[in-house]
XYZ file of C-alpha atoms in Angstrom:
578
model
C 138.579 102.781 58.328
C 136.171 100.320 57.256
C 134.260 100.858 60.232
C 134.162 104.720 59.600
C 132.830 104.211 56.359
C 130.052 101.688 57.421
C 129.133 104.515 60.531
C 128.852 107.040 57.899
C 126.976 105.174 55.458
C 124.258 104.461 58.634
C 124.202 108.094 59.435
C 124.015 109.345 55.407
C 121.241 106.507 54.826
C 119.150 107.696 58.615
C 119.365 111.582 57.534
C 117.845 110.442 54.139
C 115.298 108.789 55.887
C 114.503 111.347 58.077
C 114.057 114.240 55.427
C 113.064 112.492 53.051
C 116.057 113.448 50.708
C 116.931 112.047 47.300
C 120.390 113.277 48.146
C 121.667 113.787 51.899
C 123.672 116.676 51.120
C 120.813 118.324 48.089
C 119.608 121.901 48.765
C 116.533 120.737 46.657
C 115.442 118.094 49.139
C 112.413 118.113 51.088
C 112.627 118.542 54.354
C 110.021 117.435 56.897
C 107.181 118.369 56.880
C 106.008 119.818 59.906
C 109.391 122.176 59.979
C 109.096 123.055 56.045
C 105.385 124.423 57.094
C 107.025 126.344 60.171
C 109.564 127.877 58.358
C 106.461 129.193 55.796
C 105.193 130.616 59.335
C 108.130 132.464 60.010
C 107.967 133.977 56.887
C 105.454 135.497 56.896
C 105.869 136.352 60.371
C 109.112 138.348 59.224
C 106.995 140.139 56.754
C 103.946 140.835 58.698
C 105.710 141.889 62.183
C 108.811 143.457 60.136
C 108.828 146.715 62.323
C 109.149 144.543 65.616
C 112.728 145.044 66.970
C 112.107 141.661 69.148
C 111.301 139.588 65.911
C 113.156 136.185 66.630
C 112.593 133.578 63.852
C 113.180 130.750 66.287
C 109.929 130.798 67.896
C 108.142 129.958 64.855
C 109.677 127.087 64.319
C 109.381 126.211 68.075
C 105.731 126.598 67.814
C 103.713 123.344 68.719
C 100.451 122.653 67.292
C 96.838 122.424 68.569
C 95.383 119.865 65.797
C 97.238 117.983 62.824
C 99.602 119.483 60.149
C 96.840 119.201 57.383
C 94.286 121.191 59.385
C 96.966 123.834 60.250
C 97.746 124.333 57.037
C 94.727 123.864 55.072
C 93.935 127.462 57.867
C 96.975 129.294 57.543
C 96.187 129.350 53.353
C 92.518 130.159 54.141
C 93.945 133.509 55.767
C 92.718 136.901 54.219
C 95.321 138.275 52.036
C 95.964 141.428 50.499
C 96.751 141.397 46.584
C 100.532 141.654 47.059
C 99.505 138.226 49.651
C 100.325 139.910 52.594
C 98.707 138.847 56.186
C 97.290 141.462 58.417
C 99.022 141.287 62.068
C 94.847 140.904 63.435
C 94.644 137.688 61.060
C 97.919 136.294 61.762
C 97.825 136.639 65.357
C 94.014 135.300 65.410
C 95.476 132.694 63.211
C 98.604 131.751 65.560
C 96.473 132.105 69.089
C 94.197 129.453 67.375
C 96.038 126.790 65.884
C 99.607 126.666 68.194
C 100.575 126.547 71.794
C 103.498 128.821 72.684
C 107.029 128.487 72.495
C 108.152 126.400 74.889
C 104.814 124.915 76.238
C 105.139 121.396 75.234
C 108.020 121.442 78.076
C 106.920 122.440 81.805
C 108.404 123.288 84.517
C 109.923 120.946 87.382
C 111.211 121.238 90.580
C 114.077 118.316 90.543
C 113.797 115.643 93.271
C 117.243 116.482 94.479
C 117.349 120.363 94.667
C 117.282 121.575 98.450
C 117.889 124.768 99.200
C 121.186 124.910 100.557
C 123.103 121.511 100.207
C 125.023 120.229 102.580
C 128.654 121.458 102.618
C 127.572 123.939 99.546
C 130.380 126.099 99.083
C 132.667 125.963 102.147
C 135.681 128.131 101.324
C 133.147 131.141 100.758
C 133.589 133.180 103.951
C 131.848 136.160 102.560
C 128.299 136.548 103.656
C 126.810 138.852 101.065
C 128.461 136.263 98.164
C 127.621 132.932 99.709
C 124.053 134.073 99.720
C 124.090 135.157 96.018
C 125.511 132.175 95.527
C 122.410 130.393 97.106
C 120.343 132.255 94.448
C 122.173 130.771 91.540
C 121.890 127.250 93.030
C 118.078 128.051 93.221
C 118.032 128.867 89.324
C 118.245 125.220 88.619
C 114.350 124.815 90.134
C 113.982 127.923 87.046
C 115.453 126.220 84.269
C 114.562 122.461 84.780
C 111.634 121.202 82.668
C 110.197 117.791 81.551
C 108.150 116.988 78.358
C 104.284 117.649 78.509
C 102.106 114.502 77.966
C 100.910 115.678 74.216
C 105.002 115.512 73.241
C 105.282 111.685 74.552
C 101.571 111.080 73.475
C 101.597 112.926 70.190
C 104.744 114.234 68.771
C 104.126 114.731 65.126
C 103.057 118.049 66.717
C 105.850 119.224 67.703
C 109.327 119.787 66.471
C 110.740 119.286 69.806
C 112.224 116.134 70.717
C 111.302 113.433 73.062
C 113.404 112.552 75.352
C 113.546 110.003 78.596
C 114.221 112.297 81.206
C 113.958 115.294 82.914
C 115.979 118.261 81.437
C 117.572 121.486 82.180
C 117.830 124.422 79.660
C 120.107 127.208 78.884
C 116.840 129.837 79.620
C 115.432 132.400 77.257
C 114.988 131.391 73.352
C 116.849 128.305 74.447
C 113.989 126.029 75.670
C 115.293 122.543 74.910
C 118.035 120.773 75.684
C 121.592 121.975 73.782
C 124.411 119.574 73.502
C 127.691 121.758 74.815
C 125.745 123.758 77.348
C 125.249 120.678 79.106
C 128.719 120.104 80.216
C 128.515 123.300 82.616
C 125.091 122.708 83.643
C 126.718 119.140 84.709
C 129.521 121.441 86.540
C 126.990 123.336 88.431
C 124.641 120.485 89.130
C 127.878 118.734 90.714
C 128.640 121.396 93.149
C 124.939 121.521 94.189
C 124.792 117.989 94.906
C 122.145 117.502 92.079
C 123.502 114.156 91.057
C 120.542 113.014 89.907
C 119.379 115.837 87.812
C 123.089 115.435 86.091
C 123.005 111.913 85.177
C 119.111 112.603 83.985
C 121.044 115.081 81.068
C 123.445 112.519 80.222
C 120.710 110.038 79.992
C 119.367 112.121 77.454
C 122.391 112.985 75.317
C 122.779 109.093 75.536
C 119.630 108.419 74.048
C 120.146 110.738 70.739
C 122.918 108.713 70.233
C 121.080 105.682 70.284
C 118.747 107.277 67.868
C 120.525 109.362 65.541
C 124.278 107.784 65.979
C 125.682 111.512 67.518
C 124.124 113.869 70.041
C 122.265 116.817 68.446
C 123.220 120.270 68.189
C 119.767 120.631 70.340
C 116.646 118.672 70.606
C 115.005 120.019 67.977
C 113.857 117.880 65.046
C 115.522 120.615 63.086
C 118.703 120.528 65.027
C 119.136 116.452 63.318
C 121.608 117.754 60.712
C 124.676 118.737 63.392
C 126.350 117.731 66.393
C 128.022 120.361 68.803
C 131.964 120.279 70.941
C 131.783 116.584 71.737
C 131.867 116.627 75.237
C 129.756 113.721 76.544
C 132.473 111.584 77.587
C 133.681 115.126 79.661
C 130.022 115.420 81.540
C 130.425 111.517 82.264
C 133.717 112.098 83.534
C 132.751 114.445 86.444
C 130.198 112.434 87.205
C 131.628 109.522 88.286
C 134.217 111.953 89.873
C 131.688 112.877 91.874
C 130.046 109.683 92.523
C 131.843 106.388 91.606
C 129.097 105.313 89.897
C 130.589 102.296 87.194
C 126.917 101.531 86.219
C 126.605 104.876 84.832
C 130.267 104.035 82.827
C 128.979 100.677 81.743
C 125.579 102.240 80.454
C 127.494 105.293 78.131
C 130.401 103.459 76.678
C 128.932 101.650 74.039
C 127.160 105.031 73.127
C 130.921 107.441 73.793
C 132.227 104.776 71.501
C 129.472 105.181 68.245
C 129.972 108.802 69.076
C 133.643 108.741 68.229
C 132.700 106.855 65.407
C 130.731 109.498 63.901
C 133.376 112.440 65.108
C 135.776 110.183 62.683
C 133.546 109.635 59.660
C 134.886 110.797 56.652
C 133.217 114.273 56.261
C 134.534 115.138 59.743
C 137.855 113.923 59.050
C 141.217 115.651 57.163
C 144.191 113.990 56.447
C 147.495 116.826 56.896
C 150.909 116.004 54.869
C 153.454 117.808 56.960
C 156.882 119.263 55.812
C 158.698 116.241 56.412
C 156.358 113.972 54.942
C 154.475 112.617 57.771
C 150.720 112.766 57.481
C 148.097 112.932 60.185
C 144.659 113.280 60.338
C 142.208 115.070 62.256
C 139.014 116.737 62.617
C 136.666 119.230 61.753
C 133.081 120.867 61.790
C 131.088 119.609 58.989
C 127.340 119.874 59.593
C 124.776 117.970 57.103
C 122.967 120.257 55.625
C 123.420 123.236 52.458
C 120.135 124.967 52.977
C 119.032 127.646 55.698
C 118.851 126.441 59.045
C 115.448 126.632 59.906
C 115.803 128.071 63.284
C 117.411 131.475 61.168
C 115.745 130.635 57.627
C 114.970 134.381 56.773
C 118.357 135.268 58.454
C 120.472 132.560 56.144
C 118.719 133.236 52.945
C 119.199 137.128 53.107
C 122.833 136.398 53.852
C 123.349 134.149 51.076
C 121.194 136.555 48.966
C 124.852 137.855 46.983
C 125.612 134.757 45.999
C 124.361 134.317 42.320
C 125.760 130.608 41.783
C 124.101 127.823 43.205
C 126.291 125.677 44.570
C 128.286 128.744 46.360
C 124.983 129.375 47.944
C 124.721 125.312 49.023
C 128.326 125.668 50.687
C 127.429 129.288 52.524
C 124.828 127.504 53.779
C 126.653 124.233 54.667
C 129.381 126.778 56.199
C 126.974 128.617 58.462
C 125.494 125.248 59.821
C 128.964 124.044 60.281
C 129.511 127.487 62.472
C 126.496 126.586 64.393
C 127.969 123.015 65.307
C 131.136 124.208 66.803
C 129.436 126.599 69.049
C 130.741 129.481 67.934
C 128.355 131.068 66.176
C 129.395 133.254 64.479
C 132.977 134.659 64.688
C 135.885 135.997 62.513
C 137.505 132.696 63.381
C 135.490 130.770 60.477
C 136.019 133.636 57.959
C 138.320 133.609 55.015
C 138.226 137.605 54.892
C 137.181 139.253 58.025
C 134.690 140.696 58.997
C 132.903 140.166 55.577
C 130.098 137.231 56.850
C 129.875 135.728 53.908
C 133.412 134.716 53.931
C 132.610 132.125 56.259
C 134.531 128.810 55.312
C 133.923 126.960 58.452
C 134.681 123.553 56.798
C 137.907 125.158 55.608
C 139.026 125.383 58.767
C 140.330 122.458 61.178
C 139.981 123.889 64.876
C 142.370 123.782 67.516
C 139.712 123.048 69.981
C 137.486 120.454 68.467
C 140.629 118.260 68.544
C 141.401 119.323 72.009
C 137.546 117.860 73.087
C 138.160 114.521 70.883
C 141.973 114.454 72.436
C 139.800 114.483 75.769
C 136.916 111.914 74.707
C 139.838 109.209 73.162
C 141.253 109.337 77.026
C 137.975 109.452 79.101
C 137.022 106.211 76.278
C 140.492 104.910 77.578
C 139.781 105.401 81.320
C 136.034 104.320 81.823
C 137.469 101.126 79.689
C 140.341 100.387 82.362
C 137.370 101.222 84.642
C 135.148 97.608 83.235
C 137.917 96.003 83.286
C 138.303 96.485 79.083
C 141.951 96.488 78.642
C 141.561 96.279 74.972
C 139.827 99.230 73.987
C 141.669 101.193 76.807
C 144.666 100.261 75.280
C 143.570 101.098 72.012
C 142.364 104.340 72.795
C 145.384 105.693 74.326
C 147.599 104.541 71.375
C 144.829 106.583 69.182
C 144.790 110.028 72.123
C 148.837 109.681 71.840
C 148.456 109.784 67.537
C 146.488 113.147 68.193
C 148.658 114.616 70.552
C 151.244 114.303 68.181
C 149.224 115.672 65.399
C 148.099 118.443 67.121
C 151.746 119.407 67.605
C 152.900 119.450 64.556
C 149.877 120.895 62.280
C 148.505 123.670 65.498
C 151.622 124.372 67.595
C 153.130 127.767 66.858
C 156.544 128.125 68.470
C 157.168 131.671 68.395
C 153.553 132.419 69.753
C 153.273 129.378 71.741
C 149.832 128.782 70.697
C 147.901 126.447 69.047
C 146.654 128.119 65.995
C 143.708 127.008 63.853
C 144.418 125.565 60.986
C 142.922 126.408 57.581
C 142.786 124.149 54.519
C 143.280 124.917 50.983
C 139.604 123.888 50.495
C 136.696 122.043 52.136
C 137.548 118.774 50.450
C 138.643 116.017 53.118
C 139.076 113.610 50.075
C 143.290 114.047 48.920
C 145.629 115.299 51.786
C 146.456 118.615 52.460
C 150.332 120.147 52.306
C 150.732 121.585 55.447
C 152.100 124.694 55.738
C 152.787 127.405 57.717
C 150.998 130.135 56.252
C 148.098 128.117 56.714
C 147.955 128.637 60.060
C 145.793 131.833 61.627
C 147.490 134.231 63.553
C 144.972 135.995 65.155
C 144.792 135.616 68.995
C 141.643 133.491 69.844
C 140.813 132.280 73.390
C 140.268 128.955 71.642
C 144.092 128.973 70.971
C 144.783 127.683 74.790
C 142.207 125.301 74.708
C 144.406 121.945 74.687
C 145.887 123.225 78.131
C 142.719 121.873 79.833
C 143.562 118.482 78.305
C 146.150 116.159 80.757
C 148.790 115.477 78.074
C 149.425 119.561 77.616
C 148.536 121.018 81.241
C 150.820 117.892 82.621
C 154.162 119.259 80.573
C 155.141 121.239 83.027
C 157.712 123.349 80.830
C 154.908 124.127 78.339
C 152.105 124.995 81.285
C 154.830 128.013 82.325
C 154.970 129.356 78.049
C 151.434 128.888 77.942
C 151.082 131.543 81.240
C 153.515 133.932 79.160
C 151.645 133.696 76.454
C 148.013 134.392 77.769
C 149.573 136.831 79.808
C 151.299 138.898 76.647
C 148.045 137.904 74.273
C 145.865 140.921 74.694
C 142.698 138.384 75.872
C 142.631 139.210 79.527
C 141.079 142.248 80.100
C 139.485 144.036 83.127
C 136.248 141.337 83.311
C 137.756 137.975 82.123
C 139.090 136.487 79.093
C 138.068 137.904 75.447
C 136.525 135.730 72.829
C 139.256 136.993 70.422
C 140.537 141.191 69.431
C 138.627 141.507 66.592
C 135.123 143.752 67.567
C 133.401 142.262 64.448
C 129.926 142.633 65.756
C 129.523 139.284 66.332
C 128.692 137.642 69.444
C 132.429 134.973 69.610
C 134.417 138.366 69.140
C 135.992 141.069 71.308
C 134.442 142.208 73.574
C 132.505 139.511 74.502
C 133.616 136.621 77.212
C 131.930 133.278 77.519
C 131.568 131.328 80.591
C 132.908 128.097 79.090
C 136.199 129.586 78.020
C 137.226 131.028 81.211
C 136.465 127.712 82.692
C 138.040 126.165 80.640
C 141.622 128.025 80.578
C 141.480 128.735 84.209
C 141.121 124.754 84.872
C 143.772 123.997 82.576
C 145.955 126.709 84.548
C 145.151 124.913 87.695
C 145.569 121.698 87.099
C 149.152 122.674 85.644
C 149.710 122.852 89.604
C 152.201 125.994 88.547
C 152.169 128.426 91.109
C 152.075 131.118 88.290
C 149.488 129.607 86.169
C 147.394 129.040 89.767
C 147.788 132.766 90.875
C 146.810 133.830 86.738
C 143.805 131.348 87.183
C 142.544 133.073 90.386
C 142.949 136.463 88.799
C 140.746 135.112 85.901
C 138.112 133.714 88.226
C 137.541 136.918 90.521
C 137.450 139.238 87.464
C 134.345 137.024 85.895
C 132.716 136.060 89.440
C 132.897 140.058 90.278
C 131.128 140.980 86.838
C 128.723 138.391 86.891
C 127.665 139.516 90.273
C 127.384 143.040 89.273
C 125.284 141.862 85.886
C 123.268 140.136 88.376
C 122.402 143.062 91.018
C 121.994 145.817 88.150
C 119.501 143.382 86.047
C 118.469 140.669 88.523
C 118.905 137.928 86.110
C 122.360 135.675 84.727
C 123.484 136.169 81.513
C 124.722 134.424 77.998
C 127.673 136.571 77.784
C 129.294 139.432 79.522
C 131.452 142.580 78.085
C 134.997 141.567 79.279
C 135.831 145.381 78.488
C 133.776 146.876 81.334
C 133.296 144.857 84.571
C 129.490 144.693 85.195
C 128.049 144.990 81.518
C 126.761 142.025 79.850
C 127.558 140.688 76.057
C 126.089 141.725 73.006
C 126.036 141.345 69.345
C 124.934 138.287 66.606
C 121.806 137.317 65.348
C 119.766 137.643 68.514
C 118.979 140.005 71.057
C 121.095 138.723 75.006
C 119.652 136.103 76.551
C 119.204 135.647 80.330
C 119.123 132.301 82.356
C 121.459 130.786 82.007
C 122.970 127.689 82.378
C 126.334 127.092 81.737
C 126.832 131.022 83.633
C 125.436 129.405 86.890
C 127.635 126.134 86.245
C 130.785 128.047 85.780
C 129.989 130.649 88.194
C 129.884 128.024 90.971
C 132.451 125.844 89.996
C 134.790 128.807 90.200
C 133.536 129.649 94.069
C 133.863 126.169 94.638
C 137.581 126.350 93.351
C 138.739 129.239 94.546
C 135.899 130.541 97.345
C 135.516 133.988 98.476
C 137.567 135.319 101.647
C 135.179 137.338 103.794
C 137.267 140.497 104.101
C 137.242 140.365 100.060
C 134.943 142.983 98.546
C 132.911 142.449 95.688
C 132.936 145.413 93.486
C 133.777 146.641 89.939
């Protein structure tokens, strides 16, 4: 506990630093400079471009800059303005060509070391000609999306809000030009079955050395990404690397970092402390991002939402809420919302996730096995007393017996500061995908009685549908809801049904895999590019909905797309088609 409090007290005391803050958790604090400036820019962006349909606040706070910030400023106020201080779209764009690189130029592009164009024994168990060589142009999309920093990032980074890091990197693709935390994990999984070992242990390097710096990794490597994490799933990446490898140096290197990272994962504003029925109490964990202001990446986005809410401090926790969204990854979704679909009944802090717990269930036993790995007896034994307190937590506050589920869990209020009564009524009933997420976790897939009501379940659930597994059944218009499928949760189901070794849950998995392999590779041939997210409703259509038009690439796509041919392969009499 002590050591919790001392972790938190770091990361409070670093964020103040950083912004600049009287108060780590103040909507009235400054924040830095440089991204206080760019959200100005975006501004008046938004009001100058207003009838562009491809307006995407993001790149203005992406921007990186030609000369200093009191030269760029001292400009953009010198602009012309009309009497109601509007910018012409001449002057602004004269203004913007002038003073900024674009988006994304202060990374460039890379051709990894270890990318050749077909690996040795790439793929073996597919038969089938015309997929093996699609399959060849996914593996080739690394050479797209790997980047390393430009010279004026290392050499002058005031400039820029994107962060430096030590290594090469890949990215997701599209508006997503820097690193992202969760992402990674597939990337890793692709990387792996392309033999790119190199390129994979370059990310975790990376993710590593945010820890180092900020105590946690970063939602993304964005200065303005420094007030949330995302799914912990370092220790995960890690994990398959020395899988893949054996490589203990690796292990030796991360520990010290997977261990601060749990630390912070356990700090008090992440933690919740559940009295059950019969008295017992258990604690675990939640999304709580550091920050009650618009996220900078969305600023014109957050404040209009929060524009209804008269009172301040409702406004603050909207705010807090909607970065806390952004932190799990799913962003945004009925899930988080007290009163669906109404947005701004999002309560993310409200709620404690059956997933997050699954990922820190999974990081307390990789911590446990890379220790028995060094020869650390001590913390491994520690760490699998600690994994065998969450199992047992997770059963009795997310376990639903009569849906066999784990349901989300949703507190009374955001406080973490007095334990919460649990009760049943507090759980949500709605179907989610994120519901079977502790099946991919060896303490769950390894019961074999509960791997065979978990394949009932999924089966009876509504989720799988003729393209893969739904988000959740709620079309909200939002991109983590129906119909929308995301390549990390059908990994992540069909793994756990695998490694169940039922012969059921194998044969579901397969039917899983070929449903998203088929509609990825009909995406692909209709638009010639991968995809974010795919419409699990129609085989070959891609996702839609959220704050931001689809976005092509894309990494964690290619990582689960070829992990699955790995898995499963593609017999050559097997056609391809919707």
């Amino acid at each position: 506990m002590e050591r919790n409090k001392y972790l938190l007290l770091l990361l409070l005391l670093s964020h103040l630093i950083f912004t600049g803050s009287s108060s780590p958790m103040s909507s009235s604090s400054s924040s830095i400079p440089l991204v206080s400036f760019l959200q100005l820019l975006q501004q008046t962006a938004y009001e100058t471009f207003s009838n562009s349909k491809t307006f995407d606040p993001k790149t203005y706070v992406d921007l990186p800059l030609k000369f200093d910030l009191s030269q760029t400023e001292r400009a953009f106020h010198n602009l012309p303005r009309a009497a109601n201080g509007a910018v012409t779209v001449e002057d602004l764009n004269g203004y913007i060509e002038e003073y900024f690189e674009g988006a994304g130029d202060d990374l460039v592009y890379l051709e990894p070391e270890d990318f050749v164009p077909e690996p040795e024994g790439f793929l073996e168990k597919v038969k089938n000609e015309e997929v093996r060589a699609w399959a060849l142009e996914i593996h080739s999309l690394w050479k797209n999306l790997s980047r390393k920093m430009s010279s004026r990032v290392m050499s002058e980074p005031q400039l820029h809000t994107l962060i430096p890091l030590p290594c090469s990197v890949v990215v997701p693709g599209s508006r997503f030009r820097e690193v992202y935390y969760w992402d990674s994990y597939w990337v890793i999984r692709g990387l792996l079955v392309s033999k790119m070992y190199n390129t994979a242990k370059a990310i975790v390097t990376n993710l590593v050395s945010l820890i180092e710096e900020y105590g946690f990794v970063l939602n993304g490597a964005r200065a303005y990404y420094t007030n949330r994490s995302q799914p912990p799933l370092l220790s995960a990446m890690i994990y398959e690397i020395y899988h893949s490898t054996g490589d203990i140096e690796l292990v030796k290197r991360c520990l010290p970092a997977l261990l601060k990272e749990h630390e912070f994962w356990n700090s008090e504003i992440h933690k919740v402390t559940i009295t059950d029925a019969q008295g017992c109490t258990h604690s675990l964990n939640r999304y709580y991002a550091m920050w009650n202001k618009p996220r900078p990446e969305a600023y014109i986005k957050d404040k209009e939402s929060a524009s209804k809410f008269l009172n301040g401090s409702e406004k603050e926790q909207f705010y807090r809420d909607l970065a806390s969204a952004a932190e799990s990854g799913w962003d945004f979704s009925t899930r988080w919302m007290r009163d669906p679909p109404d947005f701004t009944t999002l309560a993310t802090t409200s709620v404690i996730p059956v997933d997050l717990n699954a990922f820190l269930l999974g990081m307390e036993l990789n911590i446990a096995f890379f220790a028995k790995v060094i020869g650390d007896d001590n913390t491994a034994e520690e760490f699998l007393e600690i994994s065998d307190v969450r199992k047992k937590a997770m059963n009795c506050v997310f376990w639903n017996e009569n849906m066999k589920q784990w349901l989300d869990y949703w507190l009374s209020s955001s406080t973490s500061e007095e334990a919460q009564v649990r009760e049943a009524l507090h759980q949500n009933q709605d179907v989610y995908a994120s519901n079977f997420v502790p099946l991919w976790m060896e303490p769950f897939y390894s019961d074999i009685s509960l791997a065979g009501n978990i394949v009932e379940s999924l089966k009876s659930s509504g989720l799988i549908r003729a393209a893969g597994i739904a988000t959740s059944l709620t079309d909200s218009g939002q991109q983590w809801d129906f119909p929308n499928g995301w390549a990390p949760l059908q990994h992540m189901l069909v793994e756990g049904l695998v490694k169940s070794g039922l012969k059921e849950a194998k044969s579901l998995a397969e039917e899983i895999a070929i449903k998203w392999i088929t509609t990825n590779y009909i995406v692909y041939k209709k638009t010639g590019v991968m995809h974010e997210k795919f419409d699990v409703e129609h085989c070959g259509e891609f996702g839609g909905g959220g704050e931001y038009v689809p976005q092509t690439g894309f990494g964690w796509s290619n990582g689960v797309l070829l992990a699955f041919l790995e898995e499963f392969g593609w017999p050559e009499d097997r056609k391809i088609s919707c």
